PDB file of C-alpha atoms and ligand atoms in Angstrom:
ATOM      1  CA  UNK N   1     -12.952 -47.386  15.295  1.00  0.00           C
ATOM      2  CA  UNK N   2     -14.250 -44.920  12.821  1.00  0.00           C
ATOM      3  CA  UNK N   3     -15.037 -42.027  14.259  1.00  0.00           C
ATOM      4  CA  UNK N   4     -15.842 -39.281  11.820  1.00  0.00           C
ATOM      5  CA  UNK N   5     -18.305 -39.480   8.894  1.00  0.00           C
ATOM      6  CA  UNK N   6     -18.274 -36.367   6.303  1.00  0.00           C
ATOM      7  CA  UNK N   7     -21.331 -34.752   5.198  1.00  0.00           C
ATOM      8  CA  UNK N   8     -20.369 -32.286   2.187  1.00  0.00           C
ATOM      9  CA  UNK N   9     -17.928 -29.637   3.532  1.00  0.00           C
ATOM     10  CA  UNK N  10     -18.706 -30.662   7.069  1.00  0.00           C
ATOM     11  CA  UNK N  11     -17.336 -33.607   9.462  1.00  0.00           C
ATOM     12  CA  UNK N  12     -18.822 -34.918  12.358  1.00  0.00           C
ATOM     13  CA  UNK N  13     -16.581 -36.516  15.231  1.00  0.00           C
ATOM     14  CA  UNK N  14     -17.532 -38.555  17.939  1.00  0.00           C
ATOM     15  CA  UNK N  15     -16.273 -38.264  21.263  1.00  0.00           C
ATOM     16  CA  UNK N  16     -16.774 -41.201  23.534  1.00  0.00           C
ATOM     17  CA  UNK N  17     -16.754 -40.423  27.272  1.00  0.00           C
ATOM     18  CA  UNK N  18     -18.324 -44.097  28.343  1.00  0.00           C
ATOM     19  CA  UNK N  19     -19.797 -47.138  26.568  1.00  0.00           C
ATOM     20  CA  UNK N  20     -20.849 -50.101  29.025  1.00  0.00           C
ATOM     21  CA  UNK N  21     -23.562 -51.916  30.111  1.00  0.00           C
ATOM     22  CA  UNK N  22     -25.705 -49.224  31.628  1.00  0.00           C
ATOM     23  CA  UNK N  23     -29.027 -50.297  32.943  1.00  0.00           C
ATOM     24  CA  UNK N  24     -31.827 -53.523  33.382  1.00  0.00           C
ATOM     25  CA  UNK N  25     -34.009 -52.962  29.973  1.00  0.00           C
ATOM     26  CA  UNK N  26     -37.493 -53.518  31.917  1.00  0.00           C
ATOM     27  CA  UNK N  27     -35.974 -50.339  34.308  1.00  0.00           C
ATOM     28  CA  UNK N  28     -34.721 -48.325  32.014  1.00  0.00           C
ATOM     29  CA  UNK N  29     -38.108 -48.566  29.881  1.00  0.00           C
ATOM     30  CA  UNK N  30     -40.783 -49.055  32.219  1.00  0.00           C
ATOM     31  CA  UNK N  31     -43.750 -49.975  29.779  1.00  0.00           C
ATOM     32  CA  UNK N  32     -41.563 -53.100  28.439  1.00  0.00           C
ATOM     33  CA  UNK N  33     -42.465 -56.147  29.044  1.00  0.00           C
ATOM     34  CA  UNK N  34     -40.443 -59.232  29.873  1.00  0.00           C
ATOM     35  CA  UNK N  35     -42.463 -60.500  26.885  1.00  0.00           C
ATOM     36  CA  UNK N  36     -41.418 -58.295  24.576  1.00  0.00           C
ATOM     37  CA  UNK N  37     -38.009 -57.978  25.770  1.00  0.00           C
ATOM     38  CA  UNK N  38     -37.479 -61.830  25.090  1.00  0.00           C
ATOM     39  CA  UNK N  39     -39.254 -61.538  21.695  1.00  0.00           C
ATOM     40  CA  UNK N  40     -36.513 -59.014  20.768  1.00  0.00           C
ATOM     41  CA  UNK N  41     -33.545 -60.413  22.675  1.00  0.00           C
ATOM     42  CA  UNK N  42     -31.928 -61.792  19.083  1.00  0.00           C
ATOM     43  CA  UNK N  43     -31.513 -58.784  17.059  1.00  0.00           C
ATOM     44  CA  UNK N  44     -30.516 -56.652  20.188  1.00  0.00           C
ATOM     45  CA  UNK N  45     -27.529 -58.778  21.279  1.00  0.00           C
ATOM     46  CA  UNK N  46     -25.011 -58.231  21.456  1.00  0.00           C
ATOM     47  CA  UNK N  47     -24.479 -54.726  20.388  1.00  0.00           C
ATOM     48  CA  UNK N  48     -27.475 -53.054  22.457  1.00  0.00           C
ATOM     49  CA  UNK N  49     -27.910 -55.590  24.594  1.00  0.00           C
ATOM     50  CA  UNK N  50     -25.247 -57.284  26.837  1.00  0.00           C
ATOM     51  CA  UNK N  51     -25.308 -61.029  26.587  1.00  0.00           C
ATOM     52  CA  UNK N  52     -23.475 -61.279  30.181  1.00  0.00           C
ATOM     53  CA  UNK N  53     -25.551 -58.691  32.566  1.00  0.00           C
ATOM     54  CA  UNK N  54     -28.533 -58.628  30.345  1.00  0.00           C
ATOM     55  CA  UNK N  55     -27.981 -54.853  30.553  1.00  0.00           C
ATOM     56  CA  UNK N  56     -28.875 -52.403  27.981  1.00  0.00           C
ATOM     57  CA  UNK N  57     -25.572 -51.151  26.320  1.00  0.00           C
ATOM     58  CA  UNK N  58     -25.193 -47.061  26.479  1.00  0.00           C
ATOM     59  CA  UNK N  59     -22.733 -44.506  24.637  1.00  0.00           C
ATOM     60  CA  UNK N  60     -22.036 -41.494  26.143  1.00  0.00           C
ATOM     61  CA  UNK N  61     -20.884 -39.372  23.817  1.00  0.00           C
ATOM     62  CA  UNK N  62     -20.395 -35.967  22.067  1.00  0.00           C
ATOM     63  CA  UNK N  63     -20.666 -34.950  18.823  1.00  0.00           C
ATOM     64  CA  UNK N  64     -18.832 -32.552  17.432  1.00  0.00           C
ATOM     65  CA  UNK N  65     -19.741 -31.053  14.119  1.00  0.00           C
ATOM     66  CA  UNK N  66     -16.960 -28.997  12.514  1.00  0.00           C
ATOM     67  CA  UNK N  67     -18.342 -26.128   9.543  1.00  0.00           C
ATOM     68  CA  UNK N  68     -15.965 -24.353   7.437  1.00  0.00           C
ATOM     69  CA  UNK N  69     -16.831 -21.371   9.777  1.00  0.00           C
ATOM     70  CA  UNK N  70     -17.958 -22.839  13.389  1.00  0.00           C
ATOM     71  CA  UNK N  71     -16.710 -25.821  15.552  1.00  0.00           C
ATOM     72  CA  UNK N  72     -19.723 -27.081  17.374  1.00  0.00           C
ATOM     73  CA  UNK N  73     -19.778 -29.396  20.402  1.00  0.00           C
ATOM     74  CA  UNK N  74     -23.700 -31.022  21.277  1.00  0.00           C
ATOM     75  CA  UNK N  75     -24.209 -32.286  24.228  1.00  0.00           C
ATOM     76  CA  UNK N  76     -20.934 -32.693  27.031  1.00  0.00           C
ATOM     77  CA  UNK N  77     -21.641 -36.154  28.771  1.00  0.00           C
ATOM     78  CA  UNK N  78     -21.219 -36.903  32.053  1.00  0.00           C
ATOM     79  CA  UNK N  79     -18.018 -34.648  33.483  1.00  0.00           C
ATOM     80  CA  UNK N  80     -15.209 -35.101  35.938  1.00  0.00           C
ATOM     81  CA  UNK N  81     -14.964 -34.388  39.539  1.00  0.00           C
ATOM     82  CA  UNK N  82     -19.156 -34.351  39.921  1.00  0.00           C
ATOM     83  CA  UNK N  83     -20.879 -35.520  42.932  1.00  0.00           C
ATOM     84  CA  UNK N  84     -23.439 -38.012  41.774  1.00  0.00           C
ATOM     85  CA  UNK N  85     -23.616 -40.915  43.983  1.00  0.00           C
ATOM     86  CA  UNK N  86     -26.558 -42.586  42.549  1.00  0.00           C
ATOM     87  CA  UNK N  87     -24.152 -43.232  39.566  1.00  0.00           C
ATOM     88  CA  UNK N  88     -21.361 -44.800  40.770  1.00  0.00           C
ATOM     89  CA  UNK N  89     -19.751 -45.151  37.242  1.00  0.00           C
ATOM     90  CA  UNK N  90     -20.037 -40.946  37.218  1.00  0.00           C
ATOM     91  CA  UNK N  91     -19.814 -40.150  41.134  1.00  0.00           C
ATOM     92  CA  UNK N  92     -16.239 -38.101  41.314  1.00  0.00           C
ATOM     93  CA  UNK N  93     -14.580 -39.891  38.569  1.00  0.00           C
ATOM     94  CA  UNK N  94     -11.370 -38.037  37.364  1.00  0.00           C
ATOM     95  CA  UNK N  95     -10.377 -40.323  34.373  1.00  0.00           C
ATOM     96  CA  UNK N  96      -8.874 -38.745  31.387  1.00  0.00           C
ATOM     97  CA  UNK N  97     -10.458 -40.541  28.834  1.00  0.00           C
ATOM     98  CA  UNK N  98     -13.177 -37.590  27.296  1.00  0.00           C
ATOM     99  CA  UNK N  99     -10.413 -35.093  26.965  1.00  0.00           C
ATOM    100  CA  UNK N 100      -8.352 -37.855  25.109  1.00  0.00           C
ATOM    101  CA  UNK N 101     -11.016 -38.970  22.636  1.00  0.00           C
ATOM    102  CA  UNK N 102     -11.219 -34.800  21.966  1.00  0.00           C
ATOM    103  CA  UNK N 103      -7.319 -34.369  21.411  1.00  0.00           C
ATOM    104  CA  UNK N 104      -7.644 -37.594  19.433  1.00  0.00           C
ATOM    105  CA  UNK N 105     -10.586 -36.007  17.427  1.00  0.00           C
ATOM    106  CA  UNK N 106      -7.904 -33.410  16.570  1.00  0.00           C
ATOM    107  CA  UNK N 107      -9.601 -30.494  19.030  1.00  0.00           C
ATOM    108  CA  UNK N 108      -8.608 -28.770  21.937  1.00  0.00           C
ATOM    109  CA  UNK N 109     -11.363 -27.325  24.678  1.00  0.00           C
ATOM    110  CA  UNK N 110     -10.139 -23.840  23.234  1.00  0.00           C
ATOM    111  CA  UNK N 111     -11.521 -24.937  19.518  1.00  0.00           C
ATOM    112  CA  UNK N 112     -14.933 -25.005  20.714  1.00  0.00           C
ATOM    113  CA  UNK N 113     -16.855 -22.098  19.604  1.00  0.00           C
ATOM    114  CA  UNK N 114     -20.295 -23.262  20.689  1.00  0.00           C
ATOM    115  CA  UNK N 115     -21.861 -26.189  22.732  1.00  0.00           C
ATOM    116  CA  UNK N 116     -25.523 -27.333  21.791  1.00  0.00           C
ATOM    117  CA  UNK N 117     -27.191 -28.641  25.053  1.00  0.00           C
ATOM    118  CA  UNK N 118     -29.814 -30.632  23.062  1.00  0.00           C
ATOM    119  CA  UNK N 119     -31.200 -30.618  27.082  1.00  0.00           C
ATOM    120  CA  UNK N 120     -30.399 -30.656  30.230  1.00  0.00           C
ATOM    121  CA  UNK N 121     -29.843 -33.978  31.824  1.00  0.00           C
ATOM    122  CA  UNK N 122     -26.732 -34.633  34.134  1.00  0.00           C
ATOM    123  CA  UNK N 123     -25.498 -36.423  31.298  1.00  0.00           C
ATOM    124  CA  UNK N 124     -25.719 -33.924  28.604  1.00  0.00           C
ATOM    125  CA  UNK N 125     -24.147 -31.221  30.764  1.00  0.00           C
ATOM    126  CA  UNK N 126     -21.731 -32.774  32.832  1.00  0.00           C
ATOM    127  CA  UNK N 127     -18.313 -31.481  30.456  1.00  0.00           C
ATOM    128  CA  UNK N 128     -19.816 -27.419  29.930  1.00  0.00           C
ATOM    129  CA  UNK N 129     -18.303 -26.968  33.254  1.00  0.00           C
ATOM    130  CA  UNK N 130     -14.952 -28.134  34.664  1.00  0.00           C
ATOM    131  CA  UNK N 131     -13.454 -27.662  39.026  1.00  0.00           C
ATOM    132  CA  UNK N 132     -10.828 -24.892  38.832  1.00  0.00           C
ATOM    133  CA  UNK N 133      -9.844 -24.020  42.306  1.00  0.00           C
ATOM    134  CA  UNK N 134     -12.966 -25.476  44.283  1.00  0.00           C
ATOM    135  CA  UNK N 135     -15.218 -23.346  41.167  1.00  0.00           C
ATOM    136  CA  UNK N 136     -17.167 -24.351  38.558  1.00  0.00           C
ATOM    137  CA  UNK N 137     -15.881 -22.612  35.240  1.00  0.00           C
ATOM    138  CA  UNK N 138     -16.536 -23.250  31.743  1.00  0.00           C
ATOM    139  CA  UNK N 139     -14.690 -25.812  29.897  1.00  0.00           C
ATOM    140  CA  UNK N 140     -14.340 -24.536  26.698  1.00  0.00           C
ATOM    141  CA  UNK N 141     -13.113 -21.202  27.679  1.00  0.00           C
ATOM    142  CA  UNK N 142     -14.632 -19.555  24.589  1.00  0.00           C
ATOM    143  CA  UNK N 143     -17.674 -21.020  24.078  1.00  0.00           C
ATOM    144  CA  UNK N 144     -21.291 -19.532  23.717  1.00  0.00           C
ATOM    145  CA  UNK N 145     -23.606 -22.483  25.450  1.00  0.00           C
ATOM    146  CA  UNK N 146     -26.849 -22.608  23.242  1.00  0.00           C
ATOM    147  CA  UNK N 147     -29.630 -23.943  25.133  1.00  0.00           C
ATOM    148  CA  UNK N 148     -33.946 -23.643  24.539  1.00  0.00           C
ATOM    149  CA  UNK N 149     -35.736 -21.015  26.216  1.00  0.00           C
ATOM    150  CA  UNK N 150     -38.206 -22.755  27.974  1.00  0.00           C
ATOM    151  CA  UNK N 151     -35.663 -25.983  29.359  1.00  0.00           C
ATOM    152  CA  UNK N 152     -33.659 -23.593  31.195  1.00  0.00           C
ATOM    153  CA  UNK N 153     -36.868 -22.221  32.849  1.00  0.00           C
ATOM    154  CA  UNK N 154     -37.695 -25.406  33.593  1.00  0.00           C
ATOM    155  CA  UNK N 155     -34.425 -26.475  35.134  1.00  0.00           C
ATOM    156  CA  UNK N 156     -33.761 -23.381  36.677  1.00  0.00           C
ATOM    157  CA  UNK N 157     -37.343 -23.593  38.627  1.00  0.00           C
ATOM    158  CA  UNK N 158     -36.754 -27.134  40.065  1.00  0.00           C
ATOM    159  CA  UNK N 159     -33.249 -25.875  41.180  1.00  0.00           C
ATOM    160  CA  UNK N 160     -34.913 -23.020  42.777  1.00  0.00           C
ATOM    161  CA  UNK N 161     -37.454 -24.893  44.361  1.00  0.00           C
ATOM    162  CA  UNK N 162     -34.822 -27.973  45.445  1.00  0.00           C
ATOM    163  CA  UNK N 163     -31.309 -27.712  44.508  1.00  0.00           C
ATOM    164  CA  UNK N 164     -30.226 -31.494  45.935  1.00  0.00           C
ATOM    165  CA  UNK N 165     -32.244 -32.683  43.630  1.00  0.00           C
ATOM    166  CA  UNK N 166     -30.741 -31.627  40.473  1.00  0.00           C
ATOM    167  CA  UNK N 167     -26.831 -31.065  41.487  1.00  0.00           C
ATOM    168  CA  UNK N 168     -26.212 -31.249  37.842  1.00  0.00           C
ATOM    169  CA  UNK N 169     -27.876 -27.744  37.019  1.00  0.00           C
ATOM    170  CA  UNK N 170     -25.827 -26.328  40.268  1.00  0.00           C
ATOM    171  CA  UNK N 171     -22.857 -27.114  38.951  1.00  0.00           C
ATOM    172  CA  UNK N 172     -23.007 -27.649  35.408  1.00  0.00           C
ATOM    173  CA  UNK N 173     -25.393 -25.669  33.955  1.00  0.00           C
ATOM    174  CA  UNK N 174     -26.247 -22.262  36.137  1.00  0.00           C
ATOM    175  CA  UNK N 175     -22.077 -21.239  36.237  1.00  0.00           C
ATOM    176  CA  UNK N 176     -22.650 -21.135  32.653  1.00  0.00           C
ATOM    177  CA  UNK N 177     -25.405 -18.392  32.904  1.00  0.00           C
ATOM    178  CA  UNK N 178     -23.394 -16.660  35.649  1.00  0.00           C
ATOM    179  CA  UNK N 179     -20.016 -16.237  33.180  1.00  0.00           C
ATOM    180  CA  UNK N 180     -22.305 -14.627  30.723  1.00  0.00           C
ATOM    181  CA  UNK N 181     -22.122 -17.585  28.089  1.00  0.00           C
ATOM    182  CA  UNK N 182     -25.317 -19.039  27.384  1.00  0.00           C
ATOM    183  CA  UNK N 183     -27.376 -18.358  24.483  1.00  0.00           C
ATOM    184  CA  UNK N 184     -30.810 -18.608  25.070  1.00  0.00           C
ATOM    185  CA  UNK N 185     -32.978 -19.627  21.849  1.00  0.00           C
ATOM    186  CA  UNK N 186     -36.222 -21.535  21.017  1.00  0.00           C
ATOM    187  CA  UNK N 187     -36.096 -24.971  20.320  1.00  0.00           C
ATOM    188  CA  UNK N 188     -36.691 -24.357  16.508  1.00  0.00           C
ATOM    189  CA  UNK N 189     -33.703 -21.874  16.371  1.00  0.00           C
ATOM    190  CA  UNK N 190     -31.291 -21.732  12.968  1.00  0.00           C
ATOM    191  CA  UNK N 191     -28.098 -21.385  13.775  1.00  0.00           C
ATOM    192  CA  UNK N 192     -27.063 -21.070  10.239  1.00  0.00           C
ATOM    193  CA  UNK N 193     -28.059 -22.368   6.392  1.00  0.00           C
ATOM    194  CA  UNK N 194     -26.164 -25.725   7.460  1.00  0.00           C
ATOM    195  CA  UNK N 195     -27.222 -26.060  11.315  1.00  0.00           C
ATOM    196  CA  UNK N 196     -31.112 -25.721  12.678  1.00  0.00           C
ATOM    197  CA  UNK N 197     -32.795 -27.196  15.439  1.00  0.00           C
ATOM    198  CA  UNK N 198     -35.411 -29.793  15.190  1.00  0.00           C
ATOM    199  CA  UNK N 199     -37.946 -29.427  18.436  1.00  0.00           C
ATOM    200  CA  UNK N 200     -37.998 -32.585  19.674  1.00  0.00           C
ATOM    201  CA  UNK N 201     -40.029 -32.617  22.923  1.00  0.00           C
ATOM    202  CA  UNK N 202     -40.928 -35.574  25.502  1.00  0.00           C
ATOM    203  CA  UNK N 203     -38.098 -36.668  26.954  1.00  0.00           C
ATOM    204  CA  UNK N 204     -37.770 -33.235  28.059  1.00  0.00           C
ATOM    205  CA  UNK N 205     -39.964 -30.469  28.261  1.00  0.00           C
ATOM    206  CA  UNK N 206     -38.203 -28.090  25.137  1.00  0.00           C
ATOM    207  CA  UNK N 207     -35.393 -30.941  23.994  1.00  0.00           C
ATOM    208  CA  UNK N 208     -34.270 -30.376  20.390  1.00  0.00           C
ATOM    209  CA  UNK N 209     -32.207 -32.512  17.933  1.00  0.00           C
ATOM    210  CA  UNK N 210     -29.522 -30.854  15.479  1.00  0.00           C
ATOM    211  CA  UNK N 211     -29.664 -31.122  11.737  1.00  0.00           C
ATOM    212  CA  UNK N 212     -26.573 -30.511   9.613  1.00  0.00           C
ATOM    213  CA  UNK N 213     -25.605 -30.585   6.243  1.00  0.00           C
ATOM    214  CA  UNK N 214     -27.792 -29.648   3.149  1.00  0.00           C
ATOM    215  CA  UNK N 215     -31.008 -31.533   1.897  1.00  0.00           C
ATOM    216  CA  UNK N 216     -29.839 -34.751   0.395  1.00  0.00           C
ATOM    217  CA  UNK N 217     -26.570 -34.666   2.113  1.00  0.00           C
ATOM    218  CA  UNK N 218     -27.511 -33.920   5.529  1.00  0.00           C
ATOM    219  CA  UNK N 219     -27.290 -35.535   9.590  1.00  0.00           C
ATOM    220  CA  UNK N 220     -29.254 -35.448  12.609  1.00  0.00           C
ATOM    221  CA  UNK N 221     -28.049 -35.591  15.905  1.00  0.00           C
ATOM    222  CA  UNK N 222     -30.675 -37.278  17.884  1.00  0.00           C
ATOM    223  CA  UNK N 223     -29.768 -35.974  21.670  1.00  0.00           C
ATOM    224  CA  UNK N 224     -32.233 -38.086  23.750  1.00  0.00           C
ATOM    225  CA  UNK N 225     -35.504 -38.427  21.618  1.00  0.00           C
ATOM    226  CA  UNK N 226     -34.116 -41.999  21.400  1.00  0.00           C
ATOM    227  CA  UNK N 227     -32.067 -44.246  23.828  1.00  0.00           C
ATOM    228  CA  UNK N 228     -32.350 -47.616  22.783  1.00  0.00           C
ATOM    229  CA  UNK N 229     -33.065 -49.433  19.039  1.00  0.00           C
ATOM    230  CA  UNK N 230     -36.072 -50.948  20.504  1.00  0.00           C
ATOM    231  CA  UNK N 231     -37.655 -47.543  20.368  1.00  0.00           C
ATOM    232  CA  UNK N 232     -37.076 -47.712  16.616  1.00  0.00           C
ATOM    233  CA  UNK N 233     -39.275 -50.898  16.361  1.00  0.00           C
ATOM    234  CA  UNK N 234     -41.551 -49.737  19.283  1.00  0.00           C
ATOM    235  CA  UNK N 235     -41.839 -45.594  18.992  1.00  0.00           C
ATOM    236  CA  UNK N 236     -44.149 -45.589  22.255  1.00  0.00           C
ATOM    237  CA  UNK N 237     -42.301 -47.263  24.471  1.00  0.00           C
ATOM    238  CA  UNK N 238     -40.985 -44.349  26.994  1.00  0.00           C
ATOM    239  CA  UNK N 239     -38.059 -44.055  29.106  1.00  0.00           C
ATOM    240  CA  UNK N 240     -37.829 -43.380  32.774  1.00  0.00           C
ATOM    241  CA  UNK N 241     -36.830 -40.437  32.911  1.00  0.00           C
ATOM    242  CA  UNK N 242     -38.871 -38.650  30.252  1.00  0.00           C
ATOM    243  CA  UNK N 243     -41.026 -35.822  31.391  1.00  0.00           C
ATOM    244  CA  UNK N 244     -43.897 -36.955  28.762  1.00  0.00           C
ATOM    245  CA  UNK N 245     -43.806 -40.420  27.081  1.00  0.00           C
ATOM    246  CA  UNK N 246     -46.467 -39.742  25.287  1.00  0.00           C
ATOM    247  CA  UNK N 247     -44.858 -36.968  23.286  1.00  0.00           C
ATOM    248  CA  UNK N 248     -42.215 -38.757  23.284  1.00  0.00           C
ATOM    249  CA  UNK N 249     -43.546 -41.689  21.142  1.00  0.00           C
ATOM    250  CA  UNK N 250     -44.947 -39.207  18.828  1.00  0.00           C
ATOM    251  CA  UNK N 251     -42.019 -37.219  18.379  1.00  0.00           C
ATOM    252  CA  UNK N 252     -40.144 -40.301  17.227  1.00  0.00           C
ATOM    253  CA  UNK N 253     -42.791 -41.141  14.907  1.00  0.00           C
ATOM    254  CA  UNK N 254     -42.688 -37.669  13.776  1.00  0.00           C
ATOM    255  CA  UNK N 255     -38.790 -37.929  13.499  1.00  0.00           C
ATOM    256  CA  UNK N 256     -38.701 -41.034  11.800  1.00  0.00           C
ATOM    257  CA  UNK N 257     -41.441 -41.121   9.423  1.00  0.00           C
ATOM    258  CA  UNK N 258     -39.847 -37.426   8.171  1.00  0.00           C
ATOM    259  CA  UNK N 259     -36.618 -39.498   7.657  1.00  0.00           C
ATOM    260  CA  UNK N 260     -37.084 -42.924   6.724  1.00  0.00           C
ATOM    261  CA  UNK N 261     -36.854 -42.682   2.900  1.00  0.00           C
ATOM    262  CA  UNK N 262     -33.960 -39.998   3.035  1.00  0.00           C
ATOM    263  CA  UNK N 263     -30.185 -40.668   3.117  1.00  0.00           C
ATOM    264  CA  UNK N 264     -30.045 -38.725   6.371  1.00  0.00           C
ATOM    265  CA  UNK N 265     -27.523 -40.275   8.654  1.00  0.00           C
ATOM    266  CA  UNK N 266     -28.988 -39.855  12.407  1.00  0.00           C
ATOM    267  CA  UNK N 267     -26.134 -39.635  15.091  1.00  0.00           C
ATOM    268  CA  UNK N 268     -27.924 -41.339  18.138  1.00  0.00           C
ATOM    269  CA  UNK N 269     -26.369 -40.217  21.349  1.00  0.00           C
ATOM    270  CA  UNK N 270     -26.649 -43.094  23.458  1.00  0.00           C
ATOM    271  CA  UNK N 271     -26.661 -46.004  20.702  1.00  0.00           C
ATOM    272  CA  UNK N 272     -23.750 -48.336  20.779  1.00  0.00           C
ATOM    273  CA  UNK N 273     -20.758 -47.674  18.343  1.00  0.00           C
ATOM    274  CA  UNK N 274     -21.291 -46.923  15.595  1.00  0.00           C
ATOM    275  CA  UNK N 275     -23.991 -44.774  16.954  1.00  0.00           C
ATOM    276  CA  UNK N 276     -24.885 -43.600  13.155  1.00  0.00           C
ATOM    277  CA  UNK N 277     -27.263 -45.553  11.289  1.00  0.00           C
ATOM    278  CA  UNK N 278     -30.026 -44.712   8.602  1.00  0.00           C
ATOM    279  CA  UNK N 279     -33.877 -44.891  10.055  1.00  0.00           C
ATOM    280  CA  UNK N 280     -36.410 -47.403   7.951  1.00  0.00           C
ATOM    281  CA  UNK N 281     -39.324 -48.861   8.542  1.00  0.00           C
ATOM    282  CA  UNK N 282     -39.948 -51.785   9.895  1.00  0.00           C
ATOM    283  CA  UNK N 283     -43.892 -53.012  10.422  1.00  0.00           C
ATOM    284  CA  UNK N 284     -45.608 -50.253  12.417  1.00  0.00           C
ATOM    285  CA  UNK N 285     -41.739 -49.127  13.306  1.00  0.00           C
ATOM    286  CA  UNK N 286     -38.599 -48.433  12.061  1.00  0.00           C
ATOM    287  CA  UNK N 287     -35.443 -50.006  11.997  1.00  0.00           C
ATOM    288  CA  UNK N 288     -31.608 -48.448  11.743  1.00  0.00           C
ATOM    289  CA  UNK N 289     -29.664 -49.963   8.848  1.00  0.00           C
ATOM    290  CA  UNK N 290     -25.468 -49.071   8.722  1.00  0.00           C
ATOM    291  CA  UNK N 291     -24.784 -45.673   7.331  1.00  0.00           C
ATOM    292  CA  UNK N 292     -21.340 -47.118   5.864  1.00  0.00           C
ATOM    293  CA  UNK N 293     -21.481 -46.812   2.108  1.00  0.00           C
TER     294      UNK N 293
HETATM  295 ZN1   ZN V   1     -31.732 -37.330  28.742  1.00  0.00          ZN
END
């Protein structure tokens, strides 16, 4: 499986924690119908869309995006050793496989200079921390965690007010703050010439994208402003866990319409290997065609 694409004097690896059939479509995106979800069925199968369970195919991945002068890891999955028993496929699981897709990526947890948390969702967040002794510590043990301004707030306010009900900021994202590593930016930050944020809100309250490379030669790592193909065709249909659909919708119009005559490769974060793919449009929509070539 390919799993690095180069974009002028950068590359950008994948690193695949989990890739299965995740979740019932008409769950997972409550505004879609069985209707539409039948009209589609065709073009989703099989890669997005199980033929067996009928389940909606998810990556969980990273993407790591290696400069001349920085190696950059956005977004850190799902995590060993984390108590999430409404995910069985997550709850407590100690497999090796993320920190063998890294070493086969060529990079060891001490090559990581910063981690993007495009936001902060138990499964974008789950690898910036790792059990050492019965304590959350970071996992890449010299890494500056860059995360918006206002998310954090956000987070860290609904951990105040009810910490069972986001375990994943307890012990993924507030040890972070405590070891003195975060970076705290706004969601349009620049990181450098070759690395700036894109605000991408909706699905969160302050989630941002990453864009990389130079105009004409450039990426964009999606994060969550898009889960599933069918949001291509259908920008408006939400996903259940987004804090505003609405903005959601029109961020990925906004998104795509900015991209869909460029040669932009977007890295979607939870689509199905190959996960990279160019955005056109299709009808009122867009479509992702194969960035290969
Ligand atoms: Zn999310």
């Amino acid at each position: 499986m390919k799993t690095a694409l180069t974009i002028g004097d950068i590359t950008v690896h994948r690193v695949v924690e989990q890739q299965a059939p995740f979740t019932d479509p008409l769950e997972f995106l409550p505004t879609l119908t069985p209707e539409l979800l039948a009209e589609n069925r065709s073009w989703l199968q099989p890669e997005a869309l199980d033929r067996a369970t009928g389940k909606l195919v998810l990556c969980f991945q990273s993407y790591i995006v290696r400069t001349p002068h920085h190696t950059v890891l956005i977004d850190s999955c799902v995590g060993n050793d984390k108590d999430r028993p409404a995910r069985p496929l997550w709850h407590m699981k100690t497999d090796a496989t993320y920190m063998r897709a890294l070493a086969a990526a060529g990079f060891s947890v001490g090559d990581i200079d910063f981690v993007m948390c495009t936001h902060l969702h138990v499964d974008h967040v789950g690898w910036n921390t790792r059990l050492d002794n019965g304590r959350w510590v970071p996992t890449f043990p010299k890494a500056k965690y860059i995360m918006a301004d206002r998310e954090l707030e956000h987070w860290t306010k609904r951990e105040k007010d009810n910490a069972a009900s986001v375990p994943w900021i307890t012990d993924s994202v507030l040890p972070i703050i405590a070891a003195k590593r975060a970076r705290i930016v706004k969601s349009d930050f620049v990181f450098n010439e070759q690395v700036q944020f894109i605000p991408t809100p909706g699905h969160t309250i302050d989630h941002y994208s990453v864009l990389v490379g130079r105009s004409g030669d450039d990426a964009l790592i999606t994060g969550d402003m898009i889960h599933s193909p069918l949001q291509g065709k259908y920008p408006d249909i939400g996903m259940m866990s987004d804090y505003d659909s609405g903005q959601a919708g029109l961020t990925r119009r906004q998104v795509f319409d900015r991209f869909c005559e460029e040669p932009t490769i977007l890295c979607a974060t939870h689509f199905p290997a190959p996960s990279t793919a160019r955005v056109r449009r299709w009808g009122d929509g867009y479509k992702f065609v194969a960035a290969g070539g």
